[in-house]
Short mmCIF file of C-alpha atoms and ligand atoms in Angstrom, two decimals:
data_model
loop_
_atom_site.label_atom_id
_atom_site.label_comp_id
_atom_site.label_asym_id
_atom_site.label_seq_id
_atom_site.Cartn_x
_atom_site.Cartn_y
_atom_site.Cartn_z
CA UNK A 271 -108.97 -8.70 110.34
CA UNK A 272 -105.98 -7.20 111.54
CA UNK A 273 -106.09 -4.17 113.37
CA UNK A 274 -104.03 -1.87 115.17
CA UNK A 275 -105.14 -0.41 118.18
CA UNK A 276 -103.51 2.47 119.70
CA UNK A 277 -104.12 3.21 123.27
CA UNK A 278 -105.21 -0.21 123.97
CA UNK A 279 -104.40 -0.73 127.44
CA UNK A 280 -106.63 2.47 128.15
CA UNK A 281 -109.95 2.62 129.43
CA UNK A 282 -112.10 2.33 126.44
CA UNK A 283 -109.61 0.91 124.33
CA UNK A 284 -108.61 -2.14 126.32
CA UNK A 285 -112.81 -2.86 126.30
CA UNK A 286 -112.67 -2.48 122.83
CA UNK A 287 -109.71 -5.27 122.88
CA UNK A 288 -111.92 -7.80 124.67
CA UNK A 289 -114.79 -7.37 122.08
CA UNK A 290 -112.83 -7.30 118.96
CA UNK A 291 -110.81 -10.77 120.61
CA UNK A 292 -114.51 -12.26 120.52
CA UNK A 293 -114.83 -11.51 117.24
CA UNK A 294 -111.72 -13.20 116.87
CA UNK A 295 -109.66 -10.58 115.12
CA UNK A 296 -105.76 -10.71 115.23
CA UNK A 297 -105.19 -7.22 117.68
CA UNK A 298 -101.73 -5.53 118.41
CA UNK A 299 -101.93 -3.34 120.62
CA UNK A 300 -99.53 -0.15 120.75
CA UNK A 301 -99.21 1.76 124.27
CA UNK A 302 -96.81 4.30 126.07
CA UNK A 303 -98.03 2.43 129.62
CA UNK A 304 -96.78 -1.20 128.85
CA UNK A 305 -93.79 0.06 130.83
CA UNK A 306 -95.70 1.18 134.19
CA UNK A 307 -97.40 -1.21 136.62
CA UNK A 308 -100.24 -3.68 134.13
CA UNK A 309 -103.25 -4.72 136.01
CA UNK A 310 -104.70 -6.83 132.85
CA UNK A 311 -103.39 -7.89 129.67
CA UNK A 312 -105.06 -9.99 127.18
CA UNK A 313 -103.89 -13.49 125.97
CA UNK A 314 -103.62 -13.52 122.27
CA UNK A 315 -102.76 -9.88 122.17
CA UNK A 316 -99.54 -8.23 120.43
CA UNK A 317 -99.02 -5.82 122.93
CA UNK A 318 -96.38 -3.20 121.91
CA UNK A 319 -94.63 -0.42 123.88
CA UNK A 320 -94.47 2.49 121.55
CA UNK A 321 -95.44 6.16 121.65
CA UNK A 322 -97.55 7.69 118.48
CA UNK A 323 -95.03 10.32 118.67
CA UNK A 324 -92.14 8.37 117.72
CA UNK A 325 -92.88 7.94 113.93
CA UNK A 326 -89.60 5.78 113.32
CA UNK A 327 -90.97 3.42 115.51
CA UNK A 328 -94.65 3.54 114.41
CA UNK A 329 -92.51 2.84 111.18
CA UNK A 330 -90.94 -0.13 112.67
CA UNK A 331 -94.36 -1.43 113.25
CA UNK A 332 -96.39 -0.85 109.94
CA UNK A 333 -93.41 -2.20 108.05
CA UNK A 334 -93.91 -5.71 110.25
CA UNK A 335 -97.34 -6.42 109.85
CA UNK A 336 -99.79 -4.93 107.03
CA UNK A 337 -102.84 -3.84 109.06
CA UNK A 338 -106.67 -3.83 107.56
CA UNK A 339 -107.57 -1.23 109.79
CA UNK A 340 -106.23 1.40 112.45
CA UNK A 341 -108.78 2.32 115.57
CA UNK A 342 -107.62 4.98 117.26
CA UNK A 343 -107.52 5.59 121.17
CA UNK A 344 -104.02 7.11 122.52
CA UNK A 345 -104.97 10.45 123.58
CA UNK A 346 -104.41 12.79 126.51
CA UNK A 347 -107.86 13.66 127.85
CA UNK A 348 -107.89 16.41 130.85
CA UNK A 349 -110.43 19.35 129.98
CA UNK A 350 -108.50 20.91 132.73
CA UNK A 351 -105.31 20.20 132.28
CA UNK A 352 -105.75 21.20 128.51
CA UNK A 353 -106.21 24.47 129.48
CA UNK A 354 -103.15 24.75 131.23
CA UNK A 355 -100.98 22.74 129.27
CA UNK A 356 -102.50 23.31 125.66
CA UNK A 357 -98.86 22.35 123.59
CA UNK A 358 -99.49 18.57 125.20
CA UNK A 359 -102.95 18.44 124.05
CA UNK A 360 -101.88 19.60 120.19
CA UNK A 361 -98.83 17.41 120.02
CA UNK A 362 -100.25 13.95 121.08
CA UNK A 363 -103.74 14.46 119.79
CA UNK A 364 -102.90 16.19 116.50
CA UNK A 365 -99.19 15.21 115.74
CA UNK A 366 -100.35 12.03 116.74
CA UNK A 367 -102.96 11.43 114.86
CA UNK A 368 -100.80 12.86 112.58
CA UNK A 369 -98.34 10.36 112.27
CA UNK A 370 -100.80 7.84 112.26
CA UNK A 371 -102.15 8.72 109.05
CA UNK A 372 -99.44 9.43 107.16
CA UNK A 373 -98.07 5.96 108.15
CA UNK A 374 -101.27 4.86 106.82
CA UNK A 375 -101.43 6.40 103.30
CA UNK A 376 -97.65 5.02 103.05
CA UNK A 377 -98.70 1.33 103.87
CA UNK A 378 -102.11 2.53 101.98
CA UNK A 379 -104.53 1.80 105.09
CA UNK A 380 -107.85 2.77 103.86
CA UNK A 381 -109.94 2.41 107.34
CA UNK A 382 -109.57 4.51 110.19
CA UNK A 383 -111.84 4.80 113.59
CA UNK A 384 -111.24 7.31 115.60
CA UNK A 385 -111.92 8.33 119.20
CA UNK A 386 -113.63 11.77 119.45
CA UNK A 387 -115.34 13.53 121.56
CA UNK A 388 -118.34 15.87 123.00
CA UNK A 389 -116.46 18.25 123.58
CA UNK A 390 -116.02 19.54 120.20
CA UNK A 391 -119.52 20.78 120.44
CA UNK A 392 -118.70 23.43 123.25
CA UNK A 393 -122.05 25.12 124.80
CA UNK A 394 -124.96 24.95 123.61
CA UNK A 395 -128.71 25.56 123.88
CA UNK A 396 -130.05 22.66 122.54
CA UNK A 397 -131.48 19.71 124.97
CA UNK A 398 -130.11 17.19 122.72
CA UNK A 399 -127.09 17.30 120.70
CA UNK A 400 -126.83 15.54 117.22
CA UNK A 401 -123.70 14.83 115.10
CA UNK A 402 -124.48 18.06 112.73
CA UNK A 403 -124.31 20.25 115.53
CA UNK A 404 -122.25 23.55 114.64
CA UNK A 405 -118.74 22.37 116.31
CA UNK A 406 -117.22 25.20 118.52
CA UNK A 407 -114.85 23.75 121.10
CA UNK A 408 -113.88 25.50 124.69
CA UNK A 409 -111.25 24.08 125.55
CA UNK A 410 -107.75 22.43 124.16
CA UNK A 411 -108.84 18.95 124.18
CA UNK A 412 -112.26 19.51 122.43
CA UNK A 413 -109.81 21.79 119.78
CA UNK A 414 -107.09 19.30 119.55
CA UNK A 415 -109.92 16.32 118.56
CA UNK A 416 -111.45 18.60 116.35
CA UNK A 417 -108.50 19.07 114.43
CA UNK A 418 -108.38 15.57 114.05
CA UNK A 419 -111.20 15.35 112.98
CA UNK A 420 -110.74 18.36 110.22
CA UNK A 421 -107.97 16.80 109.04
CA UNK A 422 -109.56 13.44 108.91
CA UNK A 423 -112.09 15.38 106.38
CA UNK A 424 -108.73 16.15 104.15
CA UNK A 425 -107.18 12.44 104.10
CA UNK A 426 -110.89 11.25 103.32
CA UNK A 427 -110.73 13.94 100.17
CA UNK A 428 -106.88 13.31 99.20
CA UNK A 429 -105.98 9.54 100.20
CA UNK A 430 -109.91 7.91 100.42
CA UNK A 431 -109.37 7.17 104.10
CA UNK A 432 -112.56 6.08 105.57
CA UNK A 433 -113.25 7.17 108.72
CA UNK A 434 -115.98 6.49 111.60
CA UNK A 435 -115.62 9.45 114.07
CA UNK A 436 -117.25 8.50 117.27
CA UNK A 437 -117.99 11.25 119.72
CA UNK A 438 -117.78 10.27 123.20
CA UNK A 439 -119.79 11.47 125.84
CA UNK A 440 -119.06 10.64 129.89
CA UNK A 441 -117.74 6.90 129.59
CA UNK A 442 -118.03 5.71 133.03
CA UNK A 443 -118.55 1.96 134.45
CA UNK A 444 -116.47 -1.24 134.19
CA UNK A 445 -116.60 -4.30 132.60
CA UNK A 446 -118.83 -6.68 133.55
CA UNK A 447 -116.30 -9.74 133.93
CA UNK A 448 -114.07 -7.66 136.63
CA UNK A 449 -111.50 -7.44 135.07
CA UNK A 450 -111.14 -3.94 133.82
CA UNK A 451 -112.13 -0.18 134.40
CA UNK A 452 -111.60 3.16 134.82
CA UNK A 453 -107.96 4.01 136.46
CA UNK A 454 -106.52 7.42 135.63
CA UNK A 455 -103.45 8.21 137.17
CA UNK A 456 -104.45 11.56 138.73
CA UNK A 457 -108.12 10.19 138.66
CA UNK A 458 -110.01 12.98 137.33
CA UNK A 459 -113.30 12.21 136.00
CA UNK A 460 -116.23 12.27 138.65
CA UNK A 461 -118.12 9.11 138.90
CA UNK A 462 -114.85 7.22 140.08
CA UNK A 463 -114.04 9.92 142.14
CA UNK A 464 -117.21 10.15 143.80
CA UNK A 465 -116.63 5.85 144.86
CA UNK A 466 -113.09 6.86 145.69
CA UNK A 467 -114.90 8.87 148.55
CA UNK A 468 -117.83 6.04 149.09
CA UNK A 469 -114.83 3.66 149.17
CA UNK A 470 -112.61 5.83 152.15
CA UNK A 471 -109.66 6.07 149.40
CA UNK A 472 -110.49 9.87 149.08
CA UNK A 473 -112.18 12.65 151.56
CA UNK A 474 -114.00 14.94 150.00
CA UNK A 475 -115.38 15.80 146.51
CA UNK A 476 -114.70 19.03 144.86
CA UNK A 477 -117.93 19.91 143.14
CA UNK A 478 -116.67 22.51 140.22
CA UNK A 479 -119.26 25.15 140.35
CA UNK A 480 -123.26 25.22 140.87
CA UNK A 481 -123.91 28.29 138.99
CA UNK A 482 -124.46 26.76 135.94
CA UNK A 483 -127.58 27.27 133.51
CA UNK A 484 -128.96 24.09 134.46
CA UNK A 485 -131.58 23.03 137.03
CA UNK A 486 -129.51 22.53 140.13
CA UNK A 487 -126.44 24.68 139.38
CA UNK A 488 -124.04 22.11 138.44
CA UNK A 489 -122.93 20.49 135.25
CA UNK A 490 -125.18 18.38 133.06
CA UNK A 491 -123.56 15.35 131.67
CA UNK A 492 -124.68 12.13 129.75
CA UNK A 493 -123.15 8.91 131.12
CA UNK A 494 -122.70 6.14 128.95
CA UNK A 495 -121.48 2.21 129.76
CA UNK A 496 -118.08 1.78 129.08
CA UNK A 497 -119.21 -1.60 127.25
CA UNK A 498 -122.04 0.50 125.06
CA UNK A 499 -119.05 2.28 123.94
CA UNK A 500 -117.25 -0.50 123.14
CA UNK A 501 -120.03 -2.28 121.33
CA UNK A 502 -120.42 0.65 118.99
CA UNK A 503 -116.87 0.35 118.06
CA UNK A 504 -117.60 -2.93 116.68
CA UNK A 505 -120.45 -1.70 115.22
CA UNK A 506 -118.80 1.01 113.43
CA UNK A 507 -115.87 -1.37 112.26
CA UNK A 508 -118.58 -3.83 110.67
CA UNK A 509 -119.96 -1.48 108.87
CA UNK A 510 -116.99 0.48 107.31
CA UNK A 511 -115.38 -2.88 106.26
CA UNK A 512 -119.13 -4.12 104.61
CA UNK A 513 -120.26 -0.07 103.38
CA UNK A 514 -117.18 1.35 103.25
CA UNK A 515 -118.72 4.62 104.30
CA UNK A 516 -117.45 8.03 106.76
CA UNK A 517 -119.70 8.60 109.23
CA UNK A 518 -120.11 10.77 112.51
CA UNK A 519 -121.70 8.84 115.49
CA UNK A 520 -122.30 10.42 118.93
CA UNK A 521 -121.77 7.32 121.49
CA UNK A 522 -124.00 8.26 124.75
CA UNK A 523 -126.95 7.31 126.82
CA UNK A 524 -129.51 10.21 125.15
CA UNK A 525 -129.61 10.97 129.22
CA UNK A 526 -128.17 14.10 131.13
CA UNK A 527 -127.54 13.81 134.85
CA UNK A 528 -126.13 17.02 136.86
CA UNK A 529 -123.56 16.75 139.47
CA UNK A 530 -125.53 16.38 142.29
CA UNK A 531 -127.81 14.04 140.73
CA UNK A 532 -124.55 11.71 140.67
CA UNK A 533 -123.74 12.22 144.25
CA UNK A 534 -127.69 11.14 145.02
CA UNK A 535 -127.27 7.52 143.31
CA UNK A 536 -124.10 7.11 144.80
CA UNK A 537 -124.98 7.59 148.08
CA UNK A 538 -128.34 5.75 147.64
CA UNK A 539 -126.21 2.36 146.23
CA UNK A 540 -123.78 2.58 148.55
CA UNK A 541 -125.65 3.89 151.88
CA UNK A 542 -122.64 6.61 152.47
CA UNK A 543 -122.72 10.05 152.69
CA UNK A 544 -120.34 11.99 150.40
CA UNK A 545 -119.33 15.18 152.23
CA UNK A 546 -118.32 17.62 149.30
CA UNK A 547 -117.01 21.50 149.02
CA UNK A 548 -118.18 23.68 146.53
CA UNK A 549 -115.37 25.06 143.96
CA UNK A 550 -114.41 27.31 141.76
CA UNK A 551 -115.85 26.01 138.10
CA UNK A 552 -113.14 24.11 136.10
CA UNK A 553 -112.28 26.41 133.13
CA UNK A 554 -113.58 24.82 129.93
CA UNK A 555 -116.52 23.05 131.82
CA UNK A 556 -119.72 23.43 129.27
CA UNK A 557 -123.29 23.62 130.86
CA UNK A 558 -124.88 20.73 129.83
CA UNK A 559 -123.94 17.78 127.23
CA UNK A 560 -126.43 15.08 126.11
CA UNK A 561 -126.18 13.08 123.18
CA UNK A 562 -129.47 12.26 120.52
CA UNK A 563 -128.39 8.85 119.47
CA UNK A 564 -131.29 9.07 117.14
CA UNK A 565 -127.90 8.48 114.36
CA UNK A 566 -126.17 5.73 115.77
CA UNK A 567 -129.11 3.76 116.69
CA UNK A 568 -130.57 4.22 113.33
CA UNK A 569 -127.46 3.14 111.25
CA UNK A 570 -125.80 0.90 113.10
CA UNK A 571 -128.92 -0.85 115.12
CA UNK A 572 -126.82 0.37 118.50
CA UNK A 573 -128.64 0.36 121.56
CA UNK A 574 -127.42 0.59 124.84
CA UNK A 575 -127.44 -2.33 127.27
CA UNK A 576 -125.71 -1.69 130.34
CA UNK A 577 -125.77 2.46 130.34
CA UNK A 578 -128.76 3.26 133.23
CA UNK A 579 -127.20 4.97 135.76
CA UNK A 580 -127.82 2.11 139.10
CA UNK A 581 -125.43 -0.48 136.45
CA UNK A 582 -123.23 2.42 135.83
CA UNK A 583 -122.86 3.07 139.31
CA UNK A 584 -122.66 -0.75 140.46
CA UNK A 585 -119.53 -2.09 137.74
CA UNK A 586 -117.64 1.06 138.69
CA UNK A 587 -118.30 0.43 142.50
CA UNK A 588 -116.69 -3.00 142.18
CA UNK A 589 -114.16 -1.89 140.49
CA UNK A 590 -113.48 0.07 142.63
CA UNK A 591 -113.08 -2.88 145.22
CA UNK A 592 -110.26 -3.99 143.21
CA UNK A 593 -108.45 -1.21 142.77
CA UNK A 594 -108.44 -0.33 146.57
CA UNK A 595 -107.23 -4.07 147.17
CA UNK A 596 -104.10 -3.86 144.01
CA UNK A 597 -103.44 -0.30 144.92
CA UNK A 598 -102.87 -0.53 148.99
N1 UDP B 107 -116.61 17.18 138.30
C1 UDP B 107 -116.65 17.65 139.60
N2 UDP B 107 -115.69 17.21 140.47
C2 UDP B 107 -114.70 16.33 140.11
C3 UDP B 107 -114.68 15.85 138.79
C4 UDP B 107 -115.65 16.30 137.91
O1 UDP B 107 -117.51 18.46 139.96
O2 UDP B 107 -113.85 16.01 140.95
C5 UDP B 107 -117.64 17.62 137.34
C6 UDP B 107 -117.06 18.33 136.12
O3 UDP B 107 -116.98 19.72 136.39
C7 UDP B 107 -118.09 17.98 135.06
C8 UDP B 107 -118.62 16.61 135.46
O4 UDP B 107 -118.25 16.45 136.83
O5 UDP B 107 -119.16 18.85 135.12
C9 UDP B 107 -118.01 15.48 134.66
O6 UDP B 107 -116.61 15.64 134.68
P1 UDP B 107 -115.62 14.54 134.17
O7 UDP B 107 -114.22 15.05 134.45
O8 UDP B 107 -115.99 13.23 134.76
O9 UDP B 107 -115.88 14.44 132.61
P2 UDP B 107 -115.85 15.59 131.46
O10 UDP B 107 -117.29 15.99 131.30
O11 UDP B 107 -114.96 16.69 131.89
O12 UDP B 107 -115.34 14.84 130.28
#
């Protein structure tokens, strides 16, 4: 098929590239990084160097090369920064997404997979969140993927879009082959932060807040393989080519580990202590988030392979190794 990926040189999106090249799909890639400094790049890849918000030259694009399908990745993704900087957060995920669609009913693009999120569920009670959970977002970024989602709901009714909505939890880990993972650029998300201290690249780990409601004060999350993620990507493209049906998936483990509990396994794989100061919480930081896959697993035979917590901890700990080599 040929798809159109946008935000493929981003963490989850340039695993997604790999798996859909193995399924032998013809991939072009669109991404507002192809201009900074490339670690990886696939062969056999279209890469292009465009920004969603530019709709004359998302234009350019459709009008070259009629694509089956759009999966949909570029995205700003800071809880924190959302909160201070909330017009960012609206403009590239909405107007983005935005764009995207509208390009798509005019080339009349009927499949769509989109990147969502947990954080459209805001706090909760229950132990285990599933896909029909009331939505009721904290912050900007959980808001500005709901929307997208909301509207998603419209183009479904209006242009017979089909969608697959896939709500992330924490991806974390790297590819097996070495040859991708995490890199944000401010890092912000903890498990590579945590190895940036194992590693000596950083000094200290902010822990944001242990007065949580959960069982050691700090923040419950569920940590999923990067390549679980990607696998359910090609999962959900299979199956809204063959059933041509919308669905909602949550993509996580079914796990939640707190804060400290990360810090633990780190410092048990890597035999180094992680000295860390307690902070003030992160505004928009939820209690606890953990996924029932109960959905995914059930429609789309997904099970996760590489998501318990010592493989987790060991693919991002190499690549870490590799980044501290390209990056000094
Ligand atoms: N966190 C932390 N220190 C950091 C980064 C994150 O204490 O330097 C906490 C954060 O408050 C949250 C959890 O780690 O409870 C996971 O945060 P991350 O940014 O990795 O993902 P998020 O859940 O925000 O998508």
């Amino acid at each position: 098929m040929k798809i159109l990926v946008t935000g493929g040189l981003g963490y989850i999106g340039s695993h997604v590239v790999k798996d859909l090249l193995l399924d032998r799909h013809d991939v072009t890639v669109i991404d507002y990084k192809i201009t900074k400094k490339i670690f990886y790049k696939e062969n056999n890849v279209n890469y292009i160097n465009a920004n969603i918000l530019d709709k004359k030259q998302l234009r350019e694009i459709f009008n070259k090369k009629r694509f089956d399908i759009v999966m949909h990745f570029a995205a700003v993704i800071d809880v924190k920064e959302s909160m201070t900087d909330p017009s960012l957060y609206y403009r590239n995920n909405f107007i983005g997404s935005l764009n995207i669609l509208d390009l798509m009913v005019e080339h009349n693009i009927k499949y769509f997979i989109f990147s969502s999120t947990a954080a459209v569920y805001g706090n909760t009670n229950q132990t285990l969140i599933s896909e029909d959970h009331i939505k009721d977002p904290i912050n900007a970024y959980g808001n500005s993927k709901s929307m997208v989602e909301e509207m998603l709901f419209s183009y479904h009714k209006a242009h017979n879009i089909k969608y697959s909505i896939l709500r992330y939890f924490n991806a974390c880990g790297a590819h097996l082959d070495g040859t991708i993972g995490e890199c944000h650029d401010p890092e912000t998300h903890l498990i590579p932060i945590i190895l940036q201290v194992a590693s000596g690249r950083r000094k200290n780990l902010d822990v944001f807040g242990n007065n949580f409601n959960t069982p050691d004060g700090t923040c419950v999350r569920d940590y999923v393989h990067v390549m679980d993620v990607s696998s359910a990507h090609i999962l959900a493209l299979k199956n809204i080519i063959n059933n041509k049906q919308s669905l909602i998936f949550n993509i996580g483990s079914g796990t939640g580990y707190s804060v400290f509990e990360i810090i633990n396994e780190v410092e048990k794989f890597t035999s180094t202590k992680i000295p860390f100061s307690i902070k003030d919480r992160r505004k928009g930081d939820t209690d606890r988030l953990i996924a029932d896959i109960k959905k995914i697993k059930n429609s789309l035979g997904w099970v996760s392979k590489y998501s318990d917590l010592q493989n987790i901890i060991a693919t991002a700990w190499r690549w870490e190794q590799t980044l501290k080599k390209k990056l000094y």
